[in-house]
mmCIF file of C-alpha atoms in Angstrom:
data_model
loop_
_atom_site.group_PDB
_atom_site.id
_atom_site.type_symbol
_atom_site.label_atom_id
_atom_site.label_comp_id
_atom_site.label_asym_id
_atom_site.label_seq_id
_atom_site.Cartn_x
_atom_site.Cartn_y
_atom_site.Cartn_z
ATOM 1 C CA UNK A 235 -5.550 9.999 -23.020
ATOM 2 C CA UNK A 236 -3.368 7.193 -24.353
ATOM 3 C CA UNK A 237 -5.686 4.413 -23.243
ATOM 4 C CA UNK A 238 -3.606 1.256 -23.689
ATOM 5 C CA UNK A 239 -0.322 0.004 -22.252
ATOM 6 C CA UNK A 240 1.521 -3.277 -22.777
ATOM 7 C CA UNK A 241 1.898 -5.124 -19.461
ATOM 8 C CA UNK A 242 2.588 -8.775 -18.674
ATOM 9 C CA UNK A 243 2.145 -9.845 -22.302
ATOM 10 C CA UNK A 244 -1.236 -8.080 -22.606
ATOM 11 C CA UNK A 245 -2.601 -4.777 -23.851
ATOM 12 C CA UNK A 246 -4.302 -3.228 -20.827
ATOM 13 C CA UNK A 247 -6.417 -0.105 -20.523
ATOM 14 C CA UNK A 248 -5.281 2.815 -18.369
ATOM 15 C CA UNK A 249 -7.668 4.636 -16.056
ATOM 16 C CA UNK A 250 -7.651 7.790 -13.959
ATOM 17 C CA UNK A 251 -7.307 8.360 -10.232
ATOM 18 C CA UNK A 252 -9.790 9.554 -7.622
ATOM 19 C CA UNK A 253 -7.748 12.752 -7.530
ATOM 20 C CA UNK A 254 -8.394 13.322 -11.229
ATOM 21 C CA UNK A 255 -12.106 12.613 -10.699
ATOM 22 C CA UNK A 256 -12.279 15.148 -7.858
ATOM 23 C CA UNK A 257 -10.537 17.855 -9.890
ATOM 24 C CA UNK A 258 -12.761 17.300 -12.933
ATOM 25 C CA UNK A 259 -15.917 17.382 -10.820
ATOM 26 C CA UNK A 260 -14.742 20.571 -9.085
ATOM 27 C CA UNK A 261 -14.079 22.173 -12.442
ATOM 28 C CA UNK A 262 -17.589 21.335 -13.625
ATOM 29 C CA UNK A 263 -19.309 22.583 -10.469
ATOM 30 C CA UNK A 264 -17.463 25.925 -10.505
ATOM 31 C CA UNK A 265 -18.234 26.333 -14.208
ATOM 32 C CA UNK A 266 -21.952 26.115 -13.385
ATOM 33 C CA UNK A 267 -21.622 28.621 -10.519
ATOM 34 C CA UNK A 268 -20.111 31.105 -12.933
ATOM 35 C CA UNK A 269 -22.309 30.616 -15.997
ATOM 36 C CA UNK A 270 -25.490 28.946 -14.750
ATOM 37 C CA UNK A 271 -25.036 26.363 -17.511
ATOM 38 C CA UNK A 272 -23.848 22.838 -16.921
ATOM 39 C CA UNK A 273 -21.053 21.682 -19.223
ATOM 40 C CA UNK A 274 -21.538 18.185 -20.592
ATOM 41 C CA UNK A 275 -17.918 17.243 -20.010
ATOM 42 C CA UNK A 276 -14.846 18.394 -18.124
ATOM 43 C CA UNK A 277 -11.224 18.013 -19.132
ATOM 44 C CA UNK A 278 -7.801 18.595 -17.642
ATOM 45 C CA UNK A 279 -4.152 17.831 -18.166
ATOM 46 C CA UNK A 280 -2.911 15.353 -15.580
ATOM 47 C CA UNK A 281 0.530 15.603 -13.922
ATOM 48 C CA UNK A 282 1.521 12.672 -16.175
ATOM 49 C CA UNK A 283 0.980 14.953 -19.185
ATOM 50 C CA UNK A 284 -2.085 13.103 -20.441
ATOM 51 C CA UNK A 285 -5.363 14.842 -21.158
ATOM 52 C CA UNK A 286 -8.491 13.347 -19.582
ATOM 53 C CA UNK A 287 -11.988 14.282 -20.750
ATOM 54 C CA UNK A 288 -15.036 12.784 -19.028
ATOM 55 C CA UNK A 289 -18.806 13.312 -18.840
ATOM 56 C CA UNK A 290 -20.221 15.032 -15.759
ATOM 57 C CA UNK A 291 -22.922 13.144 -13.870
ATOM 58 C CA UNK A 292 -25.508 13.747 -11.118
ATOM 59 C CA UNK A 293 -25.606 17.530 -11.681
ATOM 60 C CA UNK A 294 -27.428 19.484 -8.988
ATOM 61 C CA UNK A 295 -27.672 23.118 -7.900
ATOM 62 C CA UNK A 296 -29.417 25.111 -5.191
ATOM 63 C CA UNK A 297 -28.901 27.334 -2.151
ATOM 64 C CA UNK A 298 -25.872 28.963 -3.706
ATOM 65 C CA UNK A 299 -24.039 25.699 -4.350
ATOM 66 C CA UNK A 300 -23.543 23.336 -7.274
ATOM 67 C CA UNK A 301 -22.383 19.733 -7.300
ATOM 68 C CA UNK A 302 -21.643 17.081 -9.874
ATOM 69 C CA UNK A 303 -19.817 13.768 -10.079
ATOM 70 C CA UNK A 304 -17.246 11.934 -12.148
ATOM 71 C CA UNK A 305 -17.260 8.152 -12.259
ATOM 72 C CA UNK A 306 -13.961 6.574 -11.266
ATOM 73 C CA UNK A 307 -12.538 4.443 -14.068
ATOM 74 C CA UNK A 308 -9.557 2.325 -13.032
ATOM 75 C CA UNK A 309 -9.109 0.869 -16.501
ATOM 76 C CA UNK A 310 -7.918 -2.737 -16.265
ATOM 77 C CA UNK A 311 -6.450 -2.262 -12.792
ATOM 78 C CA UNK A 312 -8.139 -4.272 -9.982
ATOM 79 C CA UNK A 313 -8.956 -1.134 -7.981
ATOM 80 C CA UNK A 314 -11.692 -1.336 -5.320
ATOM 81 C CA UNK A 315 -12.665 2.291 -6.010
ATOM 82 C CA UNK A 316 -13.493 1.532 -9.649
ATOM 83 C CA UNK A 317 -17.013 2.683 -10.495
ATOM 84 C CA UNK A 318 -17.450 4.988 -7.492
ATOM 85 C CA UNK A 319 -18.946 8.432 -8.109
ATOM 86 C CA UNK A 320 -16.604 11.143 -6.862
ATOM 87 C CA UNK A 321 -18.586 14.335 -6.208
ATOM 88 C CA UNK A 322 -17.470 17.927 -5.836
ATOM 89 C CA UNK A 323 -19.703 20.630 -4.391
ATOM 90 C CA UNK A 324 -18.672 24.220 -5.114
ATOM 91 C CA UNK A 325 -19.784 27.335 -3.268
ATOM 92 C CA UNK A 326 -18.556 30.936 -3.492
ATOM 93 C CA UNK A 327 -17.567 32.456 -0.149
ATOM 94 C CA UNK A 328 -17.440 36.120 0.858
ATOM 95 C CA UNK A 329 -14.362 37.955 -0.371
ATOM 96 C CA UNK A 330 -13.068 38.587 3.171
ATOM 97 C CA UNK A 331 -12.256 34.922 3.856
ATOM 98 C CA UNK A 332 -8.519 35.560 3.490
ATOM 99 C CA UNK A 333 -6.025 34.957 0.717
ATOM 100 C CA UNK A 334 -7.091 31.405 -0.141
ATOM 101 C CA UNK A 335 -8.982 31.240 -3.419
ATOM 102 C CA UNK A 336 -9.750 27.531 -3.243
ATOM 103 C CA UNK A 337 -10.628 25.933 0.096
ATOM 104 C CA UNK A 338 -10.825 22.143 -0.041
ATOM 105 C CA UNK A 339 -12.441 19.740 2.410
ATOM 106 C CA UNK A 340 -13.874 16.249 2.440
ATOM 107 C CA UNK A 341 -17.377 15.110 3.223
ATOM 108 C CA UNK A 342 -19.288 11.823 3.137
ATOM 109 C CA UNK A 343 -17.159 8.854 2.164
ATOM 110 C CA UNK A 344 -13.848 10.715 2.289
ATOM 111 C CA UNK A 345 -11.589 9.608 5.115
ATOM 112 C CA UNK A 346 -10.130 11.686 7.949
ATOM 113 C CA UNK A 347 -6.527 11.398 9.054
ATOM 114 C CA UNK A 348 -6.166 10.305 12.688
ATOM 115 C CA UNK A 349 -2.449 9.454 12.825
ATOM 116 C CA UNK A 350 0.663 11.482 12.085
ATOM 117 C CA UNK A 351 3.097 10.514 9.346
ATOM 118 C CA UNK A 352 0.669 10.577 6.409
ATOM 119 C CA UNK A 353 0.471 12.996 3.489
ATOM 120 C CA UNK A 354 -2.032 15.224 5.330
ATOM 121 C CA UNK A 355 -1.999 16.372 8.976
ATOM 122 C CA UNK A 356 -4.138 14.809 11.676
ATOM 123 C CA UNK A 357 -7.731 16.010 11.409
ATOM 124 C CA UNK A 358 -7.542 16.854 7.713
ATOM 125 C CA UNK A 359 -9.549 15.161 4.989
ATOM 126 C CA UNK A 360 -7.554 12.369 3.328
ATOM 127 C CA UNK A 361 -7.180 14.291 0.088
ATOM 128 C CA UNK A 362 -3.495 14.033 -0.769
ATOM 129 C CA UNK A 363 -1.243 16.874 -1.867
ATOM 130 C CA UNK A 364 -1.221 16.204 -5.613
ATOM 131 C CA UNK A 365 -5.031 15.897 -5.888
ATOM 132 C CA UNK A 366 -5.348 19.113 -3.862
ATOM 133 C CA UNK A 367 -3.086 20.916 -6.316
ATOM 134 C CA UNK A 368 -5.041 19.427 -9.232
ATOM 135 C CA UNK A 369 -8.322 20.704 -7.746
ATOM 136 C CA UNK A 370 -6.826 24.138 -7.081
ATOM 137 C CA UNK A 371 -5.440 24.380 -10.622
ATOM 138 C CA UNK A 372 -8.667 23.199 -12.282
ATOM 139 C CA UNK A 373 -10.767 25.710 -10.332
ATOM 140 C CA UNK A 374 -8.284 28.568 -10.740
ATOM 141 C CA UNK A 375 -8.260 28.112 -14.514
ATOM 142 C CA UNK A 376 -12.058 28.391 -14.686
ATOM 143 C CA UNK A 377 -12.042 31.509 -12.503
ATOM 144 C CA UNK A 378 -9.262 33.105 -14.528
ATOM 145 C CA UNK A 379 -11.041 32.413 -17.802
ATOM 146 C CA UNK A 380 -14.131 34.159 -16.400
ATOM 147 C CA UNK A 381 -12.078 37.073 -15.066
ATOM 148 C CA UNK A 382 -13.203 36.411 -11.477
ATOM 149 C CA UNK A 383 -11.214 36.769 -8.274
ATOM 150 C CA UNK A 384 -13.407 34.826 -5.873
ATOM 151 C CA UNK A 385 -12.866 32.421 -3.003
ATOM 152 C CA UNK A 386 -14.434 29.035 -3.623
ATOM 153 C CA UNK A 387 -15.037 26.217 -1.171
ATOM 154 C CA UNK A 388 -14.839 22.754 -2.706
ATOM 155 C CA UNK A 389 -16.295 19.806 -0.779
ATOM 156 C CA UNK A 390 -15.339 16.369 -2.106
ATOM 157 C CA UNK A 391 -17.645 13.500 -1.172
ATOM 158 C CA UNK A 392 -17.980 9.881 -2.268
ATOM 159 C CA UNK A 393 -21.211 7.995 -1.513
ATOM 160 C CA UNK A 394 -20.259 4.442 -0.611
ATOM 161 C CA UNK A 395 -16.722 5.492 0.192
ATOM 162 C CA UNK A 396 -16.880 4.440 3.835
ATOM 163 C CA UNK A 397 -17.897 0.891 2.919
ATOM 164 C CA UNK A 398 -15.277 0.686 0.170
ATOM 165 C CA UNK A 399 -12.565 1.890 2.552
ATOM 166 C CA UNK A 400 -13.006 -1.290 4.595
ATOM 167 C CA UNK A 401 -11.364 -3.138 1.684
ATOM 168 C CA UNK A 402 -8.328 -0.839 1.697
ATOM 169 C CA UNK A 403 -5.405 -0.244 4.068
ATOM 170 C CA UNK A 404 -7.014 2.954 5.403
ATOM 171 C CA UNK A 405 -8.171 1.429 8.717
ATOM 172 C CA UNK A 406 -4.607 0.238 9.384
ATOM 173 C CA UNK A 407 -3.102 3.584 8.405
ATOM 174 C CA UNK A 408 -5.407 5.522 10.717
ATOM 175 C CA UNK A 409 -7.695 7.004 8.068
ATOM 176 C CA UNK A 410 -11.300 6.674 9.191
ATOM 177 C CA UNK A 411 -14.692 7.239 7.607
ATOM 178 C CA UNK A 412 -13.910 6.724 3.950
ATOM 179 C CA UNK A 413 -11.461 6.367 1.102
ATOM 180 C CA UNK A 414 -8.471 8.550 0.349
ATOM 181 C CA UNK A 415 -8.414 10.840 -2.668
ATOM 182 C CA UNK A 416 -5.132 9.785 -4.227
ATOM 183 C CA UNK A 417 -2.874 9.935 -7.236
ATOM 184 C CA UNK A 418 0.546 11.337 -8.050
ATOM 185 C CA UNK A 419 0.294 11.174 -11.836
ATOM 186 C CA UNK A 420 -3.482 11.445 -12.187
ATOM 187 C CA UNK A 421 -3.423 8.246 -14.249
ATOM 188 C CA UNK A 422 -3.998 4.663 -13.097
ATOM 189 C CA UNK A 423 -1.439 2.374 -14.678
ATOM 190 C CA UNK A 424 -2.958 -1.135 -14.824
ATOM 191 C CA UNK A 425 -1.308 -3.669 -12.525
ATOM 192 C CA UNK A 426 1.022 -0.986 -11.182
ATOM 193 C CA UNK A 427 3.083 -1.832 -8.123
ATOM 194 C CA UNK A 428 3.708 1.750 -7.047
ATOM 195 C CA UNK A 429 0.369 2.273 -5.286
ATOM 196 C CA UNK A 430 0.958 -0.729 -3.035
ATOM 197 C CA UNK A 431 4.555 0.300 -2.363
ATOM 198 C CA UNK A 432 3.377 3.762 -1.333
ATOM 199 C CA UNK A 433 0.837 2.158 1.024
ATOM 200 C CA UNK A 434 3.647 0.171 2.660
ATOM 201 C CA UNK A 435 5.678 3.370 3.011
ATOM 202 C CA UNK A 436 2.710 5.230 4.497
ATOM 203 C CA UNK A 437 2.191 2.521 7.142
ATOM 204 C CA UNK A 438 5.865 2.595 8.083
ATOM 205 C CA UNK A 439 5.853 6.390 8.282
ATOM 206 C CA UNK A 440 2.894 6.224 10.664
ATOM 207 C CA UNK A 441 4.801 3.813 12.909
ATOM 208 C CA UNK A 442 7.891 6.037 12.964
ATOM 209 C CA UNK A 443 5.753 9.093 13.700
ATOM 210 C CA UNK A 444 4.498 7.231 16.755
ATOM 211 C CA UNK A 445 8.101 6.920 17.872
ATOM 212 C CA UNK A 446 8.374 3.208 17.150
ATOM 213 C CA UNK A 447 11.783 1.762 16.285
ATOM 214 C CA UNK A 448 10.865 -1.933 15.961
ATOM 215 C CA UNK A 449 8.249 -3.593 13.768
ATOM 216 C CA UNK A 450 7.403 -6.771 11.879
ATOM 217 C CA UNK A 451 6.682 -7.314 8.207
ATOM 218 C CA UNK A 452 4.475 -10.080 6.793
ATOM 219 C CA UNK A 453 3.746 -10.902 3.142
ATOM 220 C CA UNK A 454 -0.002 -11.227 3.739
ATOM 221 C CA UNK A 455 -2.840 -12.674 5.792
ATOM 222 C CA UNK A 456 -1.220 -16.087 6.218
ATOM 223 C CA UNK A 457 1.996 -14.627 7.625
ATOM 224 C CA UNK A 458 -0.023 -12.324 9.850
ATOM 225 C CA UNK A 459 -2.002 -15.234 11.321
ATOM 226 C CA UNK A 460 1.122 -17.281 11.909
ATOM 227 C CA UNK A 461 2.902 -14.388 13.597
ATOM 228 C CA UNK A 462 -0.090 -13.687 15.835
ATOM 229 C CA UNK A 463 -0.257 -17.334 16.923
ATOM 230 C CA UNK A 464 3.465 -17.331 17.656
ATOM 231 C CA UNK A 465 3.199 -14.167 19.768
ATOM 232 C CA UNK A 466 0.321 -15.675 21.698
ATOM 233 C CA UNK A 467 2.172 -18.938 22.328
ATOM 234 C CA UNK A 468 5.277 -17.092 23.467
ATOM 235 C CA UNK A 469 3.360 -14.696 25.712
ATOM 236 C CA UNK A 470 4.532 -11.644 23.780
ATOM 237 C CA UNK A 471 2.184 -8.689 23.425
ATOM 238 C CA UNK A 472 0.790 -7.194 20.243
ATOM 239 C CA UNK A 473 3.186 -5.529 17.829
ATOM 240 C CA UNK A 474 2.766 -3.412 14.713
ATOM 241 C CA UNK A 475 2.937 -5.487 11.530
ATOM 242 C CA UNK A 476 3.344 -4.057 8.038
ATOM 243 C CA UNK A 477 1.903 -6.070 5.152
ATOM 244 C CA UNK A 478 4.740 -5.955 2.636
ATOM 245 C CA UNK A 479 3.217 -8.274 -0.010
ATOM 246 C CA UNK A 480 5.996 -9.409 -2.362
ATOM 247 C CA UNK A 481 8.122 -6.312 -1.782
ATOM 248 C CA UNK A 482 10.518 -7.572 0.879
ATOM 249 C CA UNK A 483 13.499 -5.685 -0.503
ATOM 250 C CA UNK A 484 11.660 -2.390 -0.859
ATOM 251 C CA UNK A 485 10.302 -2.771 2.678
ATOM 252 C CA UNK A 486 13.810 -3.341 4.030
ATOM 253 C CA UNK A 487 14.968 -0.244 2.138
ATOM 254 C CA UNK A 488 12.185 1.825 3.690
ATOM 255 C CA UNK A 489 12.980 0.556 7.183
ATOM 256 C CA UNK A 490 16.568 1.700 6.769
ATOM 257 C CA UNK A 491 15.591 5.012 5.210
ATOM 258 C CA UNK A 492 13.060 5.825 7.950
ATOM 259 C CA UNK A 493 15.466 5.019 10.765
ATOM 260 C CA UNK A 494 14.024 1.826 12.221
ATOM 261 C CA UNK A 495 16.294 -0.089 14.589
ATOM 262 C CA UNK A 496 14.800 -3.532 13.994
ATOM 263 C CA UNK A 497 12.517 -5.283 11.514
ATOM 264 C CA UNK A 498 11.393 -8.904 11.760
ATOM 265 C CA UNK A 499 10.108 -10.746 8.699
ATOM 266 C CA UNK A 500 7.582 -13.550 9.294
ATOM 267 C CA UNK A 501 5.793 -15.752 6.802
ATOM 268 C CA UNK A 502 5.275 -19.060 5.033
ATOM 269 C CA UNK A 503 8.261 -20.970 3.683
ATOM 270 C CA UNK A 504 6.884 -20.994 0.143
ATOM 271 C CA UNK A 505 7.167 -17.226 -0.038
ATOM 272 C CA UNK A 506 10.232 -16.514 2.082
ATOM 273 C CA UNK A 507 12.478 -19.320 0.810
ATOM 274 C CA UNK A 508 13.240 -17.160 -2.231
ATOM 275 C CA UNK A 509 15.244 -14.839 0.001
ATOM 276 C CA UNK A 510 17.693 -17.697 0.377
ATOM 277 C CA UNK A 511 18.880 -17.092 -3.179
ATOM 278 C CA UNK A 512 18.720 -13.308 -2.945
ATOM 279 C CA UNK A 513 15.308 -12.762 -4.589
ATOM 280 C CA UNK A 514 13.821 -9.755 -2.757
ATOM 281 C CA UNK A 515 10.638 -9.444 -4.811
ATOM 282 C CA UNK A 516 8.907 -12.741 -4.161
ATOM 283 C CA UNK A 517 6.344 -12.551 -6.977
ATOM 284 C CA UNK A 518 6.615 -15.555 -9.287
ATOM 285 C CA UNK A 519 7.246 -13.340 -12.310
ATOM 286 C CA UNK A 520 10.446 -12.028 -10.687
ATOM 287 C CA UNK A 521 11.978 -15.464 -10.237
ATOM 288 C CA UNK A 522 11.595 -18.710 -8.377
ATOM 289 C CA UNK A 523 14.586 -20.688 -7.145
ATOM 290 C CA UNK A 524 12.591 -22.297 -4.325
ATOM 291 C CA UNK A 525 13.602 -25.896 -4.924
ATOM 292 C CA UNK A 526 17.127 -24.997 -6.003
ATOM 293 C CA UNK A 527 17.598 -23.144 -2.723
ATOM 294 C CA UNK A 528 16.191 -26.025 -0.681
ATOM 295 C CA UNK A 529 18.418 -28.476 -2.572
ATOM 296 C CA UNK A 530 21.508 -26.396 -1.747
ATOM 297 C CA UNK A 531 20.528 -26.195 1.921
ATOM 298 C CA UNK A 532 19.671 -29.903 2.100
ATOM 299 C CA UNK A 533 23.043 -30.720 0.549
ATOM 300 C CA UNK A 534 24.731 -28.804 3.361
ATOM 301 C CA UNK A 535 22.601 -30.777 5.811
ATOM 302 C CA UNK A 536 23.887 -34.068 4.400
ATOM 303 C CA UNK A 537 21.031 -35.126 2.120
ATOM 304 C CA UNK A 538 21.610 -38.067 -0.183
ATOM 305 C CA UNK A 539 21.234 -38.024 -3.957
ATOM 306 C CA UNK A 540 17.740 -39.529 -3.858
ATOM 307 C CA UNK A 541 16.441 -36.940 -1.399
ATOM 308 C CA UNK A 542 17.975 -34.098 -3.383
ATOM 309 C CA UNK A 543 16.362 -35.375 -6.595
ATOM 310 C CA UNK A 544 12.941 -35.681 -4.978
ATOM 311 C CA UNK A 545 13.189 -32.153 -3.545
ATOM 312 C CA UNK A 546 14.184 -30.772 -6.941
ATOM 313 C CA UNK A 547 11.158 -32.454 -8.524
ATOM 314 C CA UNK A 548 8.696 -31.381 -5.793
ATOM 315 C CA UNK A 549 5.781 -29.204 -6.915
ATOM 316 C CA UNK A 550 5.462 -27.311 -3.633
ATOM 317 C CA UNK A 551 7.605 -26.469 -0.640
ATOM 318 C CA UNK A 552 5.212 -28.504 1.521
ATOM 319 C CA UNK A 553 6.058 -31.572 -0.557
ATOM 320 C CA UNK A 554 9.756 -30.773 -0.198
ATOM 321 C CA UNK A 555 9.319 -30.493 3.577
ATOM 322 C CA UNK A 556 7.949 -34.034 3.662
ATOM 323 C CA UNK A 557 11.109 -35.266 1.941
ATOM 324 C CA UNK A 558 13.279 -33.418 4.451
ATOM 325 C CA UNK A 559 11.327 -34.911 7.348
ATOM 326 C CA UNK A 560 11.618 -38.382 5.884
ATOM 327 C CA UNK A 561 15.380 -37.941 5.554
ATOM 328 C CA UNK A 562 15.620 -36.673 9.129
ATOM 329 C CA UNK A 563 17.354 -33.417 8.139
ATOM 330 C CA UNK A 564 14.547 -30.838 8.376
ATOM 331 C CA UNK A 565 16.087 -28.914 11.292
ATOM 332 C CA UNK A 566 19.542 -28.823 9.734
ATOM 333 C CA UNK A 567 18.186 -27.741 6.355
ATOM 334 C CA UNK A 568 16.127 -24.938 7.872
ATOM 335 C CA UNK A 569 19.198 -23.797 9.793
ATOM 336 C CA UNK A 570 21.189 -23.575 6.566
ATOM 337 C CA UNK A 571 18.323 -21.744 4.864
ATOM 338 C CA UNK A 572 17.987 -19.188 7.652
ATOM 339 C CA UNK A 573 21.720 -18.472 7.440
ATOM 340 C CA UNK A 574 21.372 -17.678 3.749
ATOM 341 C CA UNK A 575 18.220 -15.582 4.213
ATOM 342 C CA UNK A 576 19.772 -13.674 7.098
ATOM 343 C CA UNK A 577 22.914 -12.954 5.068
ATOM 344 C CA UNK A 578 20.974 -11.506 2.129
ATOM 345 C CA UNK A 579 18.770 -9.391 4.396
ATOM 346 C CA UNK A 580 21.694 -7.969 6.393
ATOM 347 C CA UNK A 581 23.503 -7.237 3.157
ATOM 348 C CA UNK A 582 20.528 -5.142 2.020
ATOM 349 C CA UNK A 583 20.166 -2.881 5.086
ATOM 350 C CA UNK A 584 22.403 -0.407 6.942
ATOM 351 C CA UNK A 585 24.313 -1.590 10.008
ATOM 352 C CA UNK A 586 21.965 0.430 12.211
ATOM 353 C CA UNK A 587 19.026 -1.828 11.270
ATOM 354 C CA UNK A 588 18.846 -5.283 12.830
ATOM 355 C CA UNK A 589 16.786 -7.866 10.962
ATOM 356 C CA UNK A 590 15.270 -11.179 12.007
ATOM 357 C CA UNK A 591 13.208 -13.963 10.452
ATOM 358 C CA UNK A 592 10.475 -16.428 11.431
ATOM 359 C CA UNK A 593 9.557 -19.149 8.918
ATOM 360 C CA UNK A 594 6.397 -21.304 9.169
ATOM 361 C CA UNK A 595 4.883 -24.204 7.274
ATOM 362 C CA UNK A 596 1.317 -24.211 5.882
ATOM 363 C CA UNK A 597 -0.099 -25.348 9.236
ATOM 364 C CA UNK A 598 1.541 -22.453 11.070
ATOM 365 C CA UNK A 599 4.220 -24.622 12.680
ATOM 366 C CA UNK A 600 7.477 -22.767 13.241
ATOM 367 C CA UNK A 601 10.174 -24.233 10.991
ATOM 368 C CA UNK A 602 12.970 -21.966 12.104
ATOM 369 C CA UNK A 603 13.972 -18.558 13.436
ATOM 370 C CA UNK A 604 17.073 -16.436 13.577
ATOM 371 C CA UNK A 605 18.659 -16.230 17.034
ATOM 372 C CA UNK A 606 17.518 -12.652 17.546
ATOM 373 C CA UNK A 607 13.927 -13.111 16.335
ATOM 374 C CA UNK A 608 12.248 -13.405 19.732
ATOM 375 C CA UNK A 609 14.277 -10.511 21.167
ATOM 376 C CA UNK A 610 13.190 -8.243 18.319
ATOM 377 C CA UNK A 611 9.555 -9.128 18.930
ATOM 378 C CA UNK A 612 9.875 -8.448 22.659
ATOM 379 C CA UNK A 613 11.438 -5.052 21.920
ATOM 380 C CA UNK A 614 8.616 -4.233 19.488
ATOM 381 C CA UNK A 615 5.938 -5.300 21.970
ATOM 382 C CA UNK A 616 7.505 -3.220 24.736
ATOM 383 C CA UNK A 617 7.394 0.058 22.819
ATOM 384 C CA UNK A 618 4.732 2.594 23.793
ATOM 385 C CA UNK A 619 3.519 4.543 20.759
ATOM 386 C CA UNK A 620 3.416 8.309 21.071
ATOM 387 C CA UNK A 621 0.011 9.813 21.787
ATOM 388 C CA UNK A 622 -2.410 10.192 24.614
ATOM 389 C CA UNK A 623 -3.526 6.615 24.987
ATOM 390 C CA UNK A 624 -1.075 4.900 22.681
ATOM 391 C CA UNK A 625 -3.085 3.919 19.599
ATOM 392 C CA UNK A 626 -3.319 0.204 19.018
ATOM 393 C CA UNK A 627 -2.245 -0.542 15.473
ATOM 394 C CA UNK A 628 -0.958 -3.996 16.260
ATOM 395 C CA UNK A 629 -2.019 -7.126 14.527
#
């Protein structure tokens, strides 16, 4: 495997996914069932076209089954599953079990899907499609090499997976009891954005599968807290909220693609002000423009030269807010800012998707809202999700 990649001015080490770990462990366990000899390592070609070879660990056999583990290595990516042992237990089944040659299920530490809209159906183990194909291919190759036409049951389990899953989005997505076995390329690219973007998409797909047409998006925990406090103050019920991180533009794209009717964005000024100059990825490496945008809006609100200069030189948006308050033009400036933010958001989405915005300061005080913001929240709170009891996935 090509181990290093240049990212953000650094050479970082690649890793491999839980799906790759599961397939390698399955390969090793089936190899023992066939030969009675444990291989020291297992190797496979990932969907990304990179070969991965790893040592097999925790090898055990008995009662017609064999199991072994592969240690998850996320490289230099800050992945909470890094270091977990991903086990595969293999067992031959009678020949009359049907046409399936490889039957895959999840055990301890592997989540179960409880909501529609995800990669796997409700009730299935949260082992995604690509890892399933990787497991099937790895096992089939071992069987073919041995000249065997047998049905094999593979059980994937991850000790500690349930605890680790609490640090992931699985509880929000409706995956209970453990982590997901993931990966589309088989390789973990350090500091990759795609995994988080796919998590956002998965959450939105769950909401649409419940029949919801309205939702909120927040950049993170701060925006979520502020939105919750606002809903409580306004007497509006709970609503589903998608954590979009810095990916405001991609989240808007998904909302349009999935057929939402309304999406409200809520968060702190320091993050959302960037939308006022058209920056839809709010990470600092993608651009700033915070003070420049506030200067332009303050100018429209009638700010004098001294105020504009002090805003431009401010280190934080909170400091800039103090200047706006002192000049007595905070409300007017926020109104101008919301107009700009609203224009850029509406420009991004189809006409069928209505967008709204709530902006707060660091204390959670509402600085401004688009005219339709409260109406969108009321519509979202009034929706009954599909299902027997209406699952509560609100914030």
